[in-house]
Amino acid sequence: MTPADAPATAVGTVRRRIEHVDTDASGVVHFSRYVSLLETFVLDHFEEHGAGLARIAELGADLAVTELTVRYRRPGAYRDPIVGEVVVEHVGAARVRVAASLLREETNGSRTELASGTLTFAAVHPTTGGPVPLPPTVRHTLKGITPDAARHDTAAH
């Protein structure tokens, strides 16, 4: 089964640890790194479903962030185990809006939100940077992992 054939899920999760490069001299995640971590989790989620940057490039496009909002909740620290939760909220002809949360996994199994945000990506031409439509197969794949698609998939079974 290829990632594109995987069942649709409304919320994707990606795991990793806070690394040294993510922190300031005191071992706390630098505010600017939350944005990078959120974007990494989103792009990993796309990749898991066969709609990653390499696939988009093969189809003659690239993605550029056109809008970003971030809300900081709590500090993360070096080596904290973190989970990124990603929800593709909207897929249009040339744009994708995604919500993402960065959560610390606590020793008791609970999760503490460190930051959350919304990223809007636009499809652009790889050379000129001008707007282009999302490649149809990528648009279809991303629409298949929206919460609405998951509800429709569940209702069909």
PDB file of N, CA and C in Angstrom, residues 110-148:
ATOM      1  N   SER A 110      -0.227  11.930  29.235  1.00  0.00           N
ATOM      2  CA  SER A 110      -1.000  13.096  28.793  1.00  0.00           C
ATOM      3  C   SER A 110      -0.138  13.952  27.854  1.00  0.00           C
ATOM      4  N   ARG A 111      -0.779  14.922  27.244  1.00  0.00           N
ATOM      5  CA  ARG A 111      -0.071  15.828  26.337  1.00  0.00           C
ATOM      6  C   ARG A 111      -0.333  17.270  26.745  1.00  0.00           C
ATOM      7  N   THR A 112       0.714  18.071  26.689  1.00  0.00           N
ATOM      8  CA  THR A 112       0.635  19.489  27.011  1.00  0.00           C
ATOM      9  C   THR A 112       0.918  20.285  25.753  1.00  0.00           C
ATOM     10  N   GLU A 113      -0.023  21.158  25.367  1.00  0.00           N
ATOM     11  CA  GLU A 113       0.182  21.951  24.162  1.00  0.00           C
ATOM     12  C   GLU A 113       1.251  23.013  24.402  1.00  0.00           C
ATOM     13  N   LEU A 114       2.243  23.040  23.507  1.00  0.00           N
ATOM     14  CA  LEU A 114       3.303  24.038  23.575  1.00  0.00           C
ATOM     15  C   LEU A 114       3.016  25.207  22.638  1.00  0.00           C
ATOM     16  N   ALA A 115       2.528  24.897  21.455  1.00  0.00           N
ATOM     17  CA  ALA A 115       2.210  25.938  20.471  1.00  0.00           C
ATOM     18  C   ALA A 115       1.219  25.367  19.467  1.00  0.00           C
ATOM     19  N   SER A 116       0.477  26.254  18.834  1.00  0.00           N
ATOM     20  CA  SER A 116      -0.425  25.841  17.762  1.00  0.00           C
ATOM     21  C   SER A 116      -0.414  26.928  16.705  1.00  0.00           C
ATOM     22  N   GLY A 117      -0.809  26.554  15.521  1.00  0.00           N
ATOM     23  CA  GLY A 117      -0.816  27.544  14.465  1.00  0.00           C
ATOM     24  C   GLY A 117      -1.594  27.092  13.255  1.00  0.00           C
ATOM     25  N   THR A 118      -1.767  28.033  12.352  1.00  0.00           N
ATOM     26  CA  THR A 118      -2.389  27.765  11.066  1.00  0.00           C
ATOM     27  C   THR A 118      -1.438  28.241   9.984  1.00  0.00           C
ATOM     28  N   LEU A 119      -1.185  27.372   9.021  1.00  0.00           N
ATOM     29  CA  LEU A 119      -0.325  27.708   7.897  1.00  0.00           C
ATOM     30  C   LEU A 119      -1.150  27.616   6.626  1.00  0.00           C
ATOM     31  N   THR A 120      -1.029  28.614   5.772  1.00  0.00           N
ATOM     32  CA  THR A 120      -1.656  28.577   4.463  1.00  0.00           C
ATOM     33  C   THR A 120      -0.537  28.494   3.435  1.00  0.00           C
ATOM     34  N   PHE A 121      -0.608  27.474   2.598  1.00  0.00           N
ATOM     35  CA  PHE A 121       0.367  27.262   1.535  1.00  0.00           C
ATOM     36  C   PHE A 121      -0.282  27.581   0.203  1.00  0.00           C
ATOM     37  N   ALA A 122       0.486  28.201  -0.687  1.00  0.00           N
ATOM     38  CA  ALA A 122       0.041  28.420  -2.054  1.00  0.00           C
ATOM     39  C   ALA A 122       0.945  27.623  -2.983  1.00  0.00           C
ATOM     40  N   ALA A 123       0.357  27.069  -4.030  1.00  0.00           N
ATOM     41  CA  ALA A 123       1.149  26.409  -5.070  1.00  0.00           C
ATOM     42  C   ALA A 123       1.777  27.495  -5.934  1.00  0.00           C
ATOM     43  N   VAL A 124       3.071  27.333  -6.170  1.00  0.00           N
ATOM     44  CA  VAL A 124       3.796  28.306  -6.986  1.00  0.00           C
ATOM     45  C   VAL A 124       4.649  27.582  -8.018  1.00  0.00           C
ATOM     46  N   HIS A 125       4.974  28.304  -9.082  1.00  0.00           N
ATOM     47  CA  HIS A 125       5.861  27.771 -10.115  1.00  0.00           C
ATOM     48  C   HIS A 125       7.265  27.709  -9.516  1.00  0.00           C
ATOM     49  N   PRO A 126       7.983  26.598  -9.676  1.00  0.00           N
ATOM     50  CA  PRO A 126       9.282  26.442  -9.022  1.00  0.00           C
ATOM     51  C   PRO A 126      10.347  27.437  -9.491  1.00  0.00           C
ATOM     52  N   THR A 127      10.226  27.954 -10.688  1.00  0.00           N
ATOM     53  CA  THR A 127      11.234  28.880 -11.195  1.00  0.00           C
ATOM     54  C   THR A 127      10.830  30.333 -11.006  1.00  0.00           C
ATOM     55  N   THR A 128       9.603  30.659 -11.384  1.00  0.00           N
ATOM     56  CA  THR A 128       9.174  32.058 -11.336  1.00  0.00           C
ATOM     57  C   THR A 128       8.596  32.462  -9.988  1.00  0.00           C
ATOM     58  N   GLY A 129       8.108  31.491  -9.229  1.00  0.00           N
ATOM     59  CA  GLY A 129       7.458  31.799  -7.958  1.00  0.00           C
ATOM     60  C   GLY A 129       6.045  32.315  -8.117  1.00  0.00           C
ATOM     61  N   GLY A 130       5.570  32.364  -9.357  1.00  0.00           N
ATOM     62  CA  GLY A 130       4.207  32.824  -9.614  1.00  0.00           C
ATOM     63  C   GLY A 130       3.189  31.761  -9.241  1.00  0.00           C
ATOM     64  N   PRO A 131       1.953  32.169  -9.010  1.00  0.00           N
ATOM     65  CA  PRO A 131       0.915  31.207  -8.609  1.00  0.00           C
ATOM     66  C   PRO A 131       0.586  30.223  -9.727  1.00  0.00           C
ATOM     67  N   VAL A 132       0.333  28.986  -9.312  1.00  0.00           N
ATOM     68  CA  VAL A 132      -0.118  27.923 -10.217  1.00  0.00           C
ATOM     69  C   VAL A 132      -1.164  27.107  -9.468  1.00  0.00           C
ATOM     70  N   PRO A 133      -1.997  26.352 -10.186  1.00  0.00           N
ATOM     71  CA  PRO A 133      -2.944  25.466  -9.501  1.00  0.00           C
ATOM     72  C   PRO A 133      -2.186  24.326  -8.793  1.00  0.00           C
ATOM     73  N   LEU A 134      -2.764  23.826  -7.725  1.00  0.00           N
ATOM     74  CA  LEU A 134      -2.224  22.609  -7.118  1.00  0.00           C
ATOM     75  C   LEU A 134      -2.339  21.490  -8.143  1.00  0.00           C
ATOM     76  N   PRO A 135      -1.310  20.653  -8.270  1.00  0.00           N
ATOM     77  CA  PRO A 135      -1.467  19.510  -9.175  1.00  0.00           C
ATOM     78  C   PRO A 135      -2.703  18.697  -8.770  1.00  0.00           C
ATOM     79  N   PRO A 136      -3.517  18.280  -9.738  1.00  0.00           N
ATOM     80  CA  PRO A 136      -4.789  17.597  -9.420  1.00  0.00           C
ATOM     81  C   PRO A 136      -4.632  16.398  -8.492  1.00  0.00           C
ATOM     82  N   THR A 137      -3.604  15.570  -8.680  1.00  0.00           N
ATOM     83  CA  THR A 137      -3.452  14.400  -7.810  1.00  0.00           C
ATOM     84  C   THR A 137      -3.135  14.816  -6.383  1.00  0.00           C
ATOM     85  N   VAL A 138      -2.365  15.868  -6.215  1.00  0.00           N
ATOM     86  CA  VAL A 138      -2.039  16.370  -4.874  1.00  0.00           C
ATOM     87  C   VAL A 138      -3.287  16.965  -4.233  1.00  0.00           C
ATOM     88  N   ARG A 139      -4.031  17.746  -4.987  1.00  0.00           N
ATOM     89  CA  ARG A 139      -5.270  18.333  -4.465  1.00  0.00           C
ATOM     90  C   ARG A 139      -6.226  17.226  -4.012  1.00  0.00           C
ATOM     91  N   HIS A 140      -6.377  16.194  -4.829  1.00  0.00           N
ATOM     92  CA  HIS A 140      -7.252  15.071  -4.491  1.00  0.00           C
ATOM     93  C   HIS A 140      -6.768  14.371  -3.213  1.00  0.00           C
ATOM     94  N   THR A 141      -5.469  14.129  -3.122  1.00  0.00           N
ATOM     95  CA  THR A 141      -4.914  13.465  -1.937  1.00  0.00           C
ATOM     96  C   THR A 141      -5.154  14.299  -0.692  1.00  0.00           C
ATOM     97  N   LEU A 142      -4.873  15.591  -0.762  1.00  0.00           N
ATOM     98  CA  LEU A 142      -5.054  16.452   0.408  1.00  0.00           C
ATOM     99  C   LEU A 142      -6.522  16.580   0.788  1.00  0.00           C
ATOM    100  N   LYS A 143      -7.401  16.644  -0.185  1.00  0.00           N
ATOM    101  CA  LYS A 143      -8.842  16.686   0.124  1.00  0.00           C
ATOM    102  C   LYS A 143      -9.273  15.401   0.820  1.00  0.00           C
ATOM    103  N   GLY A 144      -8.609  14.299   0.513  1.00  0.00           N
ATOM    104  CA  GLY A 144      -8.942  13.016   1.116  1.00  0.00           C
ATOM    105  C   GLY A 144      -8.541  12.891   2.572  1.00  0.00           C
ATOM    106  N   ILE A 145      -7.738  13.833   3.081  1.00  0.00           N
ATOM    107  CA  ILE A 145      -7.332  13.769   4.491  1.00  0.00           C
ATOM    108  C   ILE A 145      -7.864  14.957   5.288  1.00  0.00           C
ATOM    109  N   THR A 146      -8.886  15.610   4.777  1.00  0.00           N
ATOM    110  CA  THR A 146      -9.540  16.671   5.550  1.00  0.00           C
ATOM    111  C   THR A 146     -10.545  16.037   6.514  1.00  0.00           C
ATOM    112  N   PRO A 147     -10.923  16.740   7.572  1.00  0.00           N
ATOM    113  CA  PRO A 147     -11.934  16.182   8.488  1.00  0.00           C
ATOM    114  C   PRO A 147     -13.231  15.817   7.776  1.00  0.00           C
ATOM    115  N   ASP A 148     -13.658  16.627   6.791  1.00  0.00           N
ATOM    116  CA  ASP A 148     -14.882  16.299   6.053  1.00  0.00           C
ATOM    117  C   ASP A 148     -14.750  14.979   5.323  1.00  0.00           C
TER     118      ASP A 148
END
